[in-house]
Tab-separated table of N, CA and C in Angstrom:
chain	number	residue	atom	x	y	z
A	786	MET	N	-41.062	-6.477	168.567
A	786	MET	CA	-41.456	-5.104	168.659
A	786	MET	C	-43.015	-4.923	168.094
A	787	ASP	N	-43.885	-4.311	169.045
A	787	ASP	CA	-45.375	-3.955	168.498
A	787	ASP	C	-45.409	-2.648	167.408
A	788	LYS	N	-46.446	-2.301	167.224
A	788	LYS	CA	-46.869	-0.924	166.567
A	788	LYS	C	-46.927	-0.144	168.042
A	789	GLN	N	-47.323	-0.268	169.290
A	789	GLN	CA	-47.236	0.581	170.174
A	789	GLN	C	-45.631	1.225	170.222
A	790	ALA	N	-44.786	0.278	170.605
A	790	ALA	CA	-43.695	0.712	170.819
A	790	ALA	C	-42.925	0.899	169.911
A	791	PHE	N	-43.274	0.842	168.488
A	791	PHE	CA	-42.825	1.718	167.442
A	791	PHE	C	-43.356	2.921	167.480
A	792	ILE	N	-44.278	3.675	167.441
A	792	ILE	CA	-44.924	4.698	167.557
A	792	ILE	C	-44.304	5.473	168.670
A	793	ALA	N	-43.942	4.676	170.026
A	793	ALA	CA	-43.007	5.686	170.872
A	793	ALA	C	-41.369	6.076	170.191
A	794	LEU	N	-41.081	5.054	169.741
A	794	LEU	CA	-39.926	5.346	169.127
A	794	LEU	C	-39.846	6.316	168.029
A	795	LEU	N	-40.765	6.575	167.152
A	795	LEU	CA	-41.186	7.629	166.219
A	795	LEU	C	-41.413	9.146	166.995
A	796	ASN	N	-42.366	8.971	168.128
A	796	ASN	CA	-42.366	10.157	168.665
A	796	ASN	C	-41.011	10.776	169.404
A	797	GLU	N	-40.006	9.668	169.664
A	797	GLU	CA	-38.907	9.919	170.025
A	797	GLU	C	-38.283	11.071	169.122
A	798	ASP	N	-38.120	10.052	167.987
A	798	ASP	CA	-37.756	10.946	166.757
A	798	ASP	C	-38.424	12.124	166.417
A	799	LEU	N	-39.320	12.337	166.502
A	799	LEU	CA	-40.069	13.407	166.375
A	799	LEU	C	-39.747	14.583	167.313
A	800	GLU	N	-39.546	14.382	168.672
A	800	GLU	CA	-38.789	15.168	169.557
A	800	GLU	C	-37.302	15.666	169.402
A	801	SER	N	-36.762	14.635	168.507
A	801	SER	CA	-35.340	14.950	168.274
A	801	SER	C	-35.310	16.048	167.130
A	802	GLU	N	-36.322	15.788	166.105
A	802	GLU	CA	-36.315	17.320	165.261
A	802	GLU	C	-36.861	18.331	166.072
A	803	TYR	N	-37.617	18.150	166.780
A	803	TYR	CA	-38.074	19.996	167.408
A	803	TYR	C	-36.921	20.057	168.182
A	804	ARG	N	-35.852	19.493	168.511
A	804	ARG	CA	-34.805	20.090	169.125
A	804	ARG	C	-33.974	20.357	167.869
A	805	SER	N	-33.521	19.810	166.833
A	805	SER	CA	-32.889	20.271	165.917
A	805	SER	C	-33.228	21.753	165.052
A	806	ILE	N	-34.745	21.902	165.235
A	806	ILE	CA	-34.943	22.932	164.758
A	806	ILE	C	-34.864	24.201	165.609
A	807	VAL	N	-34.991	23.705	166.769
A	807	VAL	CA	-34.815	24.890	167.754
A	807	VAL	C	-33.279	25.070	167.707
A	808	GLN	N	-32.434	24.206	167.610
A	808	GLN	CA	-30.955	24.281	167.986
A	808	GLN	C	-30.308	25.172	166.516
A	809	TYR	N	-30.969	24.750	165.231
A	809	TYR	CA	-30.469	25.089	163.992
A	809	TYR	C	-31.027	26.831	164.107
A	810	VAL	N	-32.070	27.154	164.536
A	810	VAL	CA	-32.674	28.538	164.815
A	810	VAL	C	-31.506	29.291	165.215
A	811	GLN	N	-31.324	29.002	166.643
A	811	GLN	CA	-29.962	29.314	167.235
A	811	GLN	C	-28.924	29.552	166.906
A	812	HIS	N	-28.209	28.618	165.875
A	812	HIS	CA	-27.311	28.212	166.002
A	812	HIS	C	-27.092	29.239	164.486
A	813	ALA	N	-28.371	29.571	163.338
A	813	ALA	CA	-28.090	30.280	162.219
A	813	ALA	C	-28.015	31.681	162.888
A	814	ALA	N	-28.692	32.030	164.127
A	814	ALA	CA	-28.405	33.750	164.368
A	814	ALA	C	-27.316	33.756	165.125
A	815	THR	N	-26.694	32.742	165.722
A	815	THR	CA	-25.624	33.262	166.571
A	815	THR	C	-24.050	32.951	166.195
A	816	ILE	N	-23.727	32.154	164.949
A	816	ILE	CA	-22.636	31.835	164.593
A	816	ILE	C	-22.173	32.851	163.999
A	817	LYS	N	-20.817	33.596	164.319
A	817	LYS	CA	-20.431	34.539	164.249
A	817	LYS	C	-19.062	34.380	163.343
A	818	GLY	N	-18.432	34.954	162.616
A	818	GLY	CA	-17.285	35.000	161.471
A	818	GLY	C	-17.300	34.593	159.869
A	819	ALA	N	-16.568	35.570	159.544
A	819	ALA	CA	-16.411	35.345	157.922
A	819	ALA	C	-16.485	34.313	157.296
A	820	GLU	N	-15.707	33.118	157.984
A	820	GLU	CA	-15.720	31.805	157.526
A	820	GLU	C	-16.745	31.067	157.762
A	821	TYR	N	-17.933	31.730	158.114
A	821	TYR	CA	-18.979	30.697	158.639
A	821	TYR	C	-20.228	31.839	157.741
A	822	LEU	N	-19.908	32.404	157.139
A	822	LEU	CA	-21.179	33.126	156.435
A	822	LEU	C	-21.887	32.109	154.912
A	823	SER	N	-21.047	31.293	154.259
A	823	SER	CA	-21.997	30.274	153.600
A	823	SER	C	-22.741	29.116	154.553
A	824	VAL	N	-22.080	28.744	155.824
A	824	VAL	CA	-22.608	28.079	156.648
A	824	VAL	C	-24.093	28.347	157.059
A	825	ILE	N	-24.274	29.428	157.538
A	825	ILE	CA	-25.583	30.092	157.995
A	825	ILE	C	-26.342	29.607	156.687
A	826	ALA	N	-26.049	30.033	155.735
A	826	ALA	CA	-27.166	29.574	154.621
A	826	ALA	C	-27.414	28.233	154.969
A	827	GLU	N	-26.569	27.532	154.939
A	827	GLU	CA	-26.665	25.754	154.940
A	827	GLU	C	-27.337	25.547	155.948
A	828	LEU	N	-27.590	26.354	157.230
A	828	LEU	CA	-28.098	25.831	158.375
A	828	LEU	C	-29.347	26.137	158.335
A	829	LYS	N	-29.597	27.207	157.685
A	829	LYS	CA	-31.093	27.617	157.174
A	829	LYS	C	-31.760	26.761	156.204
A	830	GLU	N	-30.827	26.160	155.675
A	830	GLU	CA	-31.597	25.181	154.498
A	830	GLU	C	-31.659	23.943	155.269
A	831	HIS	N	-30.991	23.516	156.242
A	831	HIS	CA	-31.230	22.291	156.661
A	831	HIS	C	-32.524	22.838	158.233
A	832	LEU	N	-32.375	23.640	158.227
A	832	LEU	CA	-33.409	23.913	159.151
A	832	LEU	C	-34.965	23.917	158.333
A	833	GLY	N	-35.284	24.265	157.453
A	833	GLY	CA	-36.163	23.879	156.520
A	833	GLY	C	-36.768	22.430	156.443
A	834	GLN	N	-35.891	21.716	156.229
A	834	GLN	CA	-35.810	20.252	155.916
A	834	GLN	C	-35.920	19.572	157.188
A	835	GLU	N	-35.384	20.020	158.558
A	835	GLU	CA	-35.932	19.483	159.718
A	835	GLU	C	-37.536	19.605	160.212
A	836	LEU	N	-38.199	20.839	159.394
A	836	LEU	CA	-39.383	21.173	159.712
A	836	LEU	C	-40.220	20.010	158.882
A	837	THR	N	-39.646	19.731	157.773
A	837	THR	CA	-40.601	18.765	156.976
A	837	THR	C	-40.268	17.571	157.895
A	838	HIS	N	-39.261	17.321	158.473
A	838	HIS	CA	-38.799	15.959	158.814
A	838	HIS	C	-40.012	15.708	159.836
A	839	ALA	N	-40.287	16.777	161.107
A	839	ALA	CA	-41.010	16.917	161.812
A	839	ALA	C	-42.361	16.418	161.109
A	840	SER	N	-42.839	17.093	160.308
A	840	SER	CA	-43.974	16.850	159.937
A	840	SER	C	-44.619	15.630	159.433
A	841	THR	N	-43.565	14.937	158.440
A	841	THR	CA	-43.400	13.568	157.939
A	841	THR	C	-43.885	12.672	159.400
A	842	LEU	N	-42.938	12.883	160.349
A	842	LEU	CA	-43.090	12.057	161.615
A	842	LEU	C	-44.382	11.992	161.822
A	843	ALA	N	-45.191	13.323	162.134
A	843	ALA	CA	-46.117	13.294	163.250
A	843	ALA	C	-47.443	12.851	162.367
A	844	GLU	N	-47.353	13.100	160.710
A	844	GLU	CA	-47.835	12.392	160.134
A	844	GLU	C	-48.325	11.298	160.158
A	845	GLN	N	-46.973	10.073	160.114
A	845	GLN	CA	-46.756	8.634	160.695
A	845	GLN	C	-47.416	8.344	161.527
A	846	ILE	N	-47.142	8.946	162.843
A	846	ILE	CA	-47.810	8.604	164.013
A	846	ILE	C	-48.984	8.816	163.958
A	847	ASP	N	-49.658	10.001	163.613
A	847	ASP	CA	-51.215	9.966	163.222
A	847	ASP	C	-51.731	8.593	162.570
A	848	PHE	N	-51.136	8.394	161.455
A	848	PHE	CA	-51.740	7.602	160.544
A	848	PHE	C	-51.447	6.021	161.309
A	849	LEU	N	-50.448	5.522	161.955
A	849	LEU	CA	-50.636	4.714	163.107
A	849	LEU	C	-51.631	4.491	164.345
A	850	GLY	N	-52.222	5.751	164.631
A	850	GLY	CA	-53.127	5.505	165.745
A	850	GLY	C	-52.322	6.371	166.521
A	851	GLY	N	-51.349	6.673	166.462
A	851	GLY	CA	-50.533	7.525	167.897
A	851	GLY	C	-51.071	8.852	167.813
A	852	VAL	N	-50.696	9.602	168.811
A	852	VAL	CA	-50.652	11.459	169.013
A	852	VAL	C	-49.019	11.703	169.000
A	853	PRO	N	-48.908	12.211	167.879
A	853	PRO	CA	-47.572	13.181	168.035
A	853	PRO	C	-47.163	14.169	169.139
A	854	SER	N	-46.129	13.702	169.516
A	854	SER	CA	-45.405	14.374	170.646
A	854	SER	C	-45.289	16.068	170.785
A	855	VAL	N	-45.373	16.615	171.739
A	855	VAL	CA	-45.109	18.139	171.897
A	855	VAL	C	-44.036	18.376	172.407
A	856	ARG	N	-43.466	17.502	172.880
A	856	ARG	CA	-42.031	17.828	174.254
A	856	ARG	C	-40.665	17.984	173.212
A	857	VAL	N	-40.363	19.203	173.759
A	857	VAL	CA	-38.904	19.409	172.660
A	857	VAL	C	-37.772	19.032	174.149
A	858	PRO	N	-37.136	18.277	173.499
A	858	PRO	CA	-35.706	18.138	174.426
A	858	PRO	C	-35.072	18.969	174.620
A	859	GLU	N	-34.392	18.998	176.102
A	859	GLU	CA	-33.238	20.045	176.591
A	859	GLU	C	-32.126	20.372	175.539
A	860	ILE	N	-32.156	21.230	174.764
A	860	ILE	CA	-30.907	21.793	173.687
A	860	ILE	C	-29.437	22.387	174.459
A	861	PRO	N	-28.388	21.681	174.445
A	861	PRO	CA	-27.581	22.177	174.718
A	861	PRO	C	-26.717	23.604	174.038
A	862	GLU	N	-26.153	24.313	175.093
A	862	GLU	CA	-26.010	25.711	175.041
A	862	GLU	C	-24.540	25.402	174.079
A	863	ALA	N	-24.313	26.037	173.120
A	863	ALA	CA	-23.211	26.003	172.425
A	863	ALA	C	-22.036	27.513	172.761
A	864	THR	N	-20.810	27.197	173.235
A	864	THR	CA	-20.055	28.439	173.401
A	864	THR	C	-19.631	29.129	172.740
A	865	GLY	N	-19.353	28.787	171.285
A	865	GLY	CA	-18.771	29.257	170.190
A	865	GLY	C	-19.665	28.707	168.919
A	866	SER	N	-19.186	29.251	167.560
A	866	SER	CA	-19.420	28.688	166.361
A	866	SER	C	-19.034	27.340	166.199
A	867	ALA	N	-17.511	27.101	166.617
A	867	ALA	CA	-17.542	25.627	166.134
A	867	ALA	C	-17.914	24.536	167.078
A	868	GLN	N	-18.474	24.779	168.415
A	868	GLN	CA	-18.949	24.047	169.402
A	868	GLN	C	-20.337	23.791	168.764
A	869	ALA	N	-21.175	24.971	167.943
A	869	ALA	CA	-22.462	24.884	168.018
A	869	ALA	C	-22.646	23.816	166.704
A	870	LEU	N	-21.505	23.902	165.738
A	870	LEU	CA	-21.643	22.949	164.520
A	870	LEU	C	-21.049	21.739	165.279
A	871	GLU	N	-20.354	21.147	166.051
A	871	GLU	CA	-20.159	19.846	166.548
A	871	GLU	C	-21.593	19.582	167.289
A	872	LEU	N	-22.113	20.098	167.881
A	872	LEU	CA	-23.500	19.886	168.391
A	872	LEU	C	-24.557	19.197	167.339
A	873	ASP	N	-24.557	20.095	166.406
A	873	ASP	CA	-25.772	20.030	165.198
A	873	ASP	C	-25.043	18.582	164.451
A	874	LEU	N	-23.634	18.407	164.289
A	874	LEU	CA	-23.146	17.048	163.722
A	874	LEU	C	-23.542	15.942	164.638
A	875	GLU	N	-23.455	16.496	166.125
A	875	GLU	CA	-23.606	14.891	166.868
A	875	GLU	C	-24.887	14.492	166.437
A	876	LEU	N	-25.887	15.678	166.502
A	876	LEU	CA	-27.565	15.341	166.475
A	876	LEU	C	-27.490	14.629	165.172
A	877	GLU	N	-27.087	14.939	164.350
A	877	GLU	CA	-27.441	14.694	162.894
A	877	GLU	C	-26.936	13.071	163.038
A	878	GLN	N	-25.981	12.665	163.364
A	878	GLN	CA	-25.190	11.418	163.492
A	878	GLN	C	-26.416	10.538	164.235
A	879	GLU	N	-26.809	10.884	165.252
A	879	GLU	CA	-27.563	10.473	166.438
A	879	GLU	C	-28.974	10.284	165.419
A	880	GLN	N	-29.637	11.318	164.923
A	880	GLN	CA	-30.949	11.046	163.867
A	880	GLN	C	-30.576	9.763	162.937
A	881	LEU	N	-29.481	9.997	162.208
A	881	LEU	CA	-29.278	9.163	161.081
A	881	LEU	C	-29.123	7.903	161.607
A	882	ARG	N	-28.425	7.157	162.512
A	882	ARG	CA	-28.564	6.300	163.437
A	882	ARG	C	-30.433	5.361	163.525
A	883	ARG	N	-30.578	6.580	164.188
A	883	ARG	CA	-31.993	6.154	164.503
A	883	ARG	C	-33.384	6.050	163.276
A	884	TYR	N	-32.945	6.700	161.967
A	884	TYR	CA	-33.926	7.078	161.001
A	884	TYR	C	-33.503	5.318	160.305
A	885	ARG	N	-31.990	4.790	160.358
A	885	ARG	CA	-31.820	3.465	159.773
A	885	ARG	C	-32.609	2.632	160.607
A	886	GLU	N	-32.458	2.503	161.995
A	886	GLU	CA	-33.289	1.726	162.631
A	886	GLU	C	-34.907	1.918	162.200
A	887	ARG	N	-35.198	3.035	162.208
A	887	ARG	CA	-36.892	3.021	162.095
A	887	ARG	C	-37.308	2.504	160.712
A	888	VAL	N	-36.376	2.938	159.724
A	888	VAL	CA	-36.812	2.291	158.504
A	888	VAL	C	-36.713	0.595	158.207
A	889	GLU	N	-35.924	-0.116	159.086
A	889	GLU	CA	-35.523	-1.601	159.193
A	889	GLU	C	-37.079	-1.985	160.024
A	890	GLN	N	-37.171	-1.498	160.748
A	890	GLN	CA	-38.256	-1.798	161.962
A	890	GLN	C	-39.505	-1.593	161.553
A	891	ALA	N	-40.000	-0.338	160.687
A	891	ALA	CA	-41.121	-0.514	159.657
A	891	ALA	C	-41.042	-1.719	158.769
A	892	GLY	N	-40.139	-1.989	157.982
A	892	GLY	CA	-40.163	-3.253	157.174
A	892	GLY	C	-40.536	-4.468	157.572
A	893	GLU	N	-39.662	-4.762	159.463
A	893	GLU	CA	-40.120	-5.715	160.072
A	893	GLU	C	-41.700	-5.972	160.015
A	894	LEU	N	-42.208	-4.876	160.917
A	894	LEU	CA	-43.702	-4.928	161.312
A	894	LEU	C	-44.559	-4.865	160.322
A	895	GLY	N	-43.912	-4.761	158.437
A	895	GLY	CA	-44.736	-4.811	157.674
A	895	GLY	C	-45.756	-3.749	156.883
A	896	LEU	N	-44.757	-2.750	157.560
A	896	LEU	CA	-45.098	-1.031	157.480
A	896	LEU	C	-44.352	-0.222	156.320
A	897	SER	N	-44.661	-1.012	155.279
A	897	SER	CA	-43.942	-0.904	154.200
A	897	SER	C	-44.407	0.642	153.476
A	898	ASP	N	-45.631	1.229	153.959
A	898	ASP	CA	-45.866	2.694	153.488
A	898	ASP	C	-45.050	3.642	154.421
A	899	VAL	N	-45.033	3.124	155.704
A	899	VAL	CA	-44.086	3.909	156.582
A	899	VAL	C	-42.715	3.879	156.263
A	900	ALA	N	-42.196	2.770	156.073
A	900	ALA	CA	-40.646	2.686	155.605
A	900	ALA	C	-40.070	3.587	154.413
A	901	GLU	N	-41.367	3.681	153.297
A	901	GLU	CA	-41.342	4.405	152.329
A	901	GLU	C	-40.904	5.907	152.542
A	902	ALA	N	-42.169	6.688	153.651
A	902	ALA	CA	-42.259	7.720	153.912
A	902	ALA	C	-40.870	8.268	154.920
A	903	LEU	N	-40.339	7.871	155.413
A	903	LEU	CA	-38.993	7.643	156.340
A	903	LEU	C	-37.702	7.553	155.602
A	904	ARG	N	-37.628	6.953	154.230
A	904	ARG	CA	-36.360	6.966	153.242
A	904	ARG	C	-36.039	8.459	152.952
A	905	PRO	N	-36.589	9.317	152.618
A	905	PRO	CA	-36.256	10.698	152.356
A	905	PRO	C	-35.497	11.227	153.569
A	906	LEU	N	-36.411	11.242	154.770
A	906	LEU	CA	-35.469	11.594	155.973
A	906	LEU	C	-34.194	10.880	156.224
A	907	LEU	N	-34.145	10.077	155.876
A	907	LEU	CA	-32.728	8.919	156.002
A	907	LEU	C	-31.996	9.841	155.066
A	908	GLN	N	-32.073	9.695	153.836
A	908	GLN	CA	-31.563	10.313	152.969
A	908	GLN	C	-30.956	12.068	153.337
A	909	GLN	N	-31.803	12.696	153.573
A	909	GLN	CA	-31.613	14.342	153.908
A	909	GLN	C	-30.643	14.261	155.161
A	910	THR	N	-30.852	13.261	156.150
A	910	THR	CA	-30.063	13.170	157.262
A	910	THR	C	-28.623	13.056	157.034
A	911	GLN	N	-28.386	11.909	156.133
A	911	GLN	CA	-27.010	11.582	155.940
A	911	GLN	C	-26.507	12.617	155.039
A	912	ASP	N	-27.081	13.492	154.302
A	912	ASP	CA	-26.681	14.590	153.541
A	912	ASP	C	-26.247	15.597	154.776
A	913	HIS	N	-27.170	15.905	155.665
A	913	HIS	CA	-26.738	16.716	156.441
A	913	HIS	C	-25.323	16.463	157.476
A	914	VAL	N	-25.444	15.213	157.917
A	914	VAL	CA	-24.060	14.473	158.547
A	914	VAL	C	-22.650	14.909	157.498
A	915	MET	N	-23.072	14.606	156.199
A	915	MET	CA	-21.690	14.962	155.210
A	915	MET	C	-21.562	16.449	154.988
A	916	ASP	N	-22.577	17.339	155.207
A	916	ASP	CA	-22.378	18.777	155.116
A	916	ASP	C	-21.516	19.207	156.236
A	917	LEU	N	-21.984	18.589	157.396
A	917	LEU	CA	-21.513	19.108	158.547
A	917	LEU	C	-20.037	18.855	158.775
A	918	GLN	N	-19.602	17.481	158.400
A	918	GLN	CA	-18.481	17.140	158.088
A	918	GLN	C	-17.426	17.756	157.337
A	919	THR	N	-17.911	18.119	156.047
A	919	THR	CA	-17.277	19.023	155.305
A	919	THR	C	-16.790	20.367	155.894
A	920	ILE	N	-18.210	20.836	156.601
A	920	ILE	CA	-17.876	22.109	157.471
A	920	ILE	C	-16.735	22.234	158.374
A	921	LEU	N	-16.927	21.119	159.042
A	921	LEU	CA	-15.807	20.688	160.007
A	921	LEU	C	-14.346	20.533	159.663
A	922	GLY	N	-14.417	20.265	158.456
A	922	GLY	CA	-12.959	19.693	157.817
A	922	GLY	C	-12.777	18.302	157.768
A	923	ARG	N	-13.655	17.141	158.233
A	923	ARG	CA	-13.783	16.168	158.283
A	923	ARG	C	-13.719	14.999	157.303
């Protein structure tokens, strides 16, 4: 893999974070039911972290000489609160997989500064997966 291919993958990660931001905004506003009151606060916390992830990715893309994407992928519609949380979990699991790959790839490319910048994203995404699994009773 060369640096340009790596930048393209980082841009895909950035686009995924944009999806997370929009998805969390919608889900935090539309999830209903007394059993979800604490969940809404958790989603809002995740939302703030997703914005930080997007900003970090954009900075790393620029640092490597790329142009940060502005494309937001299509966001699936949830028909209920449980499905919304399932969609959030699926997205976080995919992002976790991608961040693990990206940290490894950055190391292989000799981009240790980029790898270090991505590690907090990986850790927070892992925390999001665990939070959502707990919420969904897994």
